[in-house]
XYZ file of C-alpha atoms in Angstrom:
53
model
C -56.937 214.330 22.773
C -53.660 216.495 23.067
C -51.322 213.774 22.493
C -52.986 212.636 19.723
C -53.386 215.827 18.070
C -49.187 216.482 18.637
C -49.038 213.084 17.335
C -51.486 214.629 13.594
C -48.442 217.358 13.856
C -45.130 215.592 14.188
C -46.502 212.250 11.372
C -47.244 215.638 8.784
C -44.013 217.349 10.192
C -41.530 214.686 9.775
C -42.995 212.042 7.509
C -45.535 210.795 4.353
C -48.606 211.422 4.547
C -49.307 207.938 5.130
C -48.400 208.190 8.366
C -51.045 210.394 9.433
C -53.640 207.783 8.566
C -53.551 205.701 11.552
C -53.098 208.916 14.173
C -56.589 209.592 12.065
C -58.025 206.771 12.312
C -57.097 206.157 16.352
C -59.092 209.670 16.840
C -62.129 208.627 15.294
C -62.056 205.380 17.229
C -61.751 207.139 20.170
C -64.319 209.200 19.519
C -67.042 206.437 18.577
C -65.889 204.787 21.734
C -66.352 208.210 23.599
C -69.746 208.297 23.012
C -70.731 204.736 23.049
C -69.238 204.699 26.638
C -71.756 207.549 27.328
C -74.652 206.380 26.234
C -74.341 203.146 28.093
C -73.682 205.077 31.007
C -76.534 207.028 30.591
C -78.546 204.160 30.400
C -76.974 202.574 33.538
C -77.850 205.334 35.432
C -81.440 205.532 34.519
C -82.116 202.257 35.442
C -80.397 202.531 38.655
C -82.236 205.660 39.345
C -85.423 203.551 38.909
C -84.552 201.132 41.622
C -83.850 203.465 43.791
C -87.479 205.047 43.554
């Protein structure tokens, strides 16, 4: 998350605003994938908890 917030700072810094679209857009991607990641994790791990028992 660092480098992509540095990367919000220098596309506002040093160019249009355009440019700060697709930093934008890469964070909330990231983010959806973040927690879709989770939850199937979570899931995995409940059902191997359940063969276990």
């Amino acid at each position: 998350m660092r480098n992509i917030a540095v990367g919000v700072v220098i596309a506002t810094t040093y160019f249009p605003a355009e440019t700060v679209m697709p930093v934008v857009f890469g964070m909330l991607f990231q983010q959806v994938l973040a927690s879709f990641f989770s939850r199937v994790m979570e899931k995995y791990q409940l059902k191997y908890a359940e063969r276990l028992l």
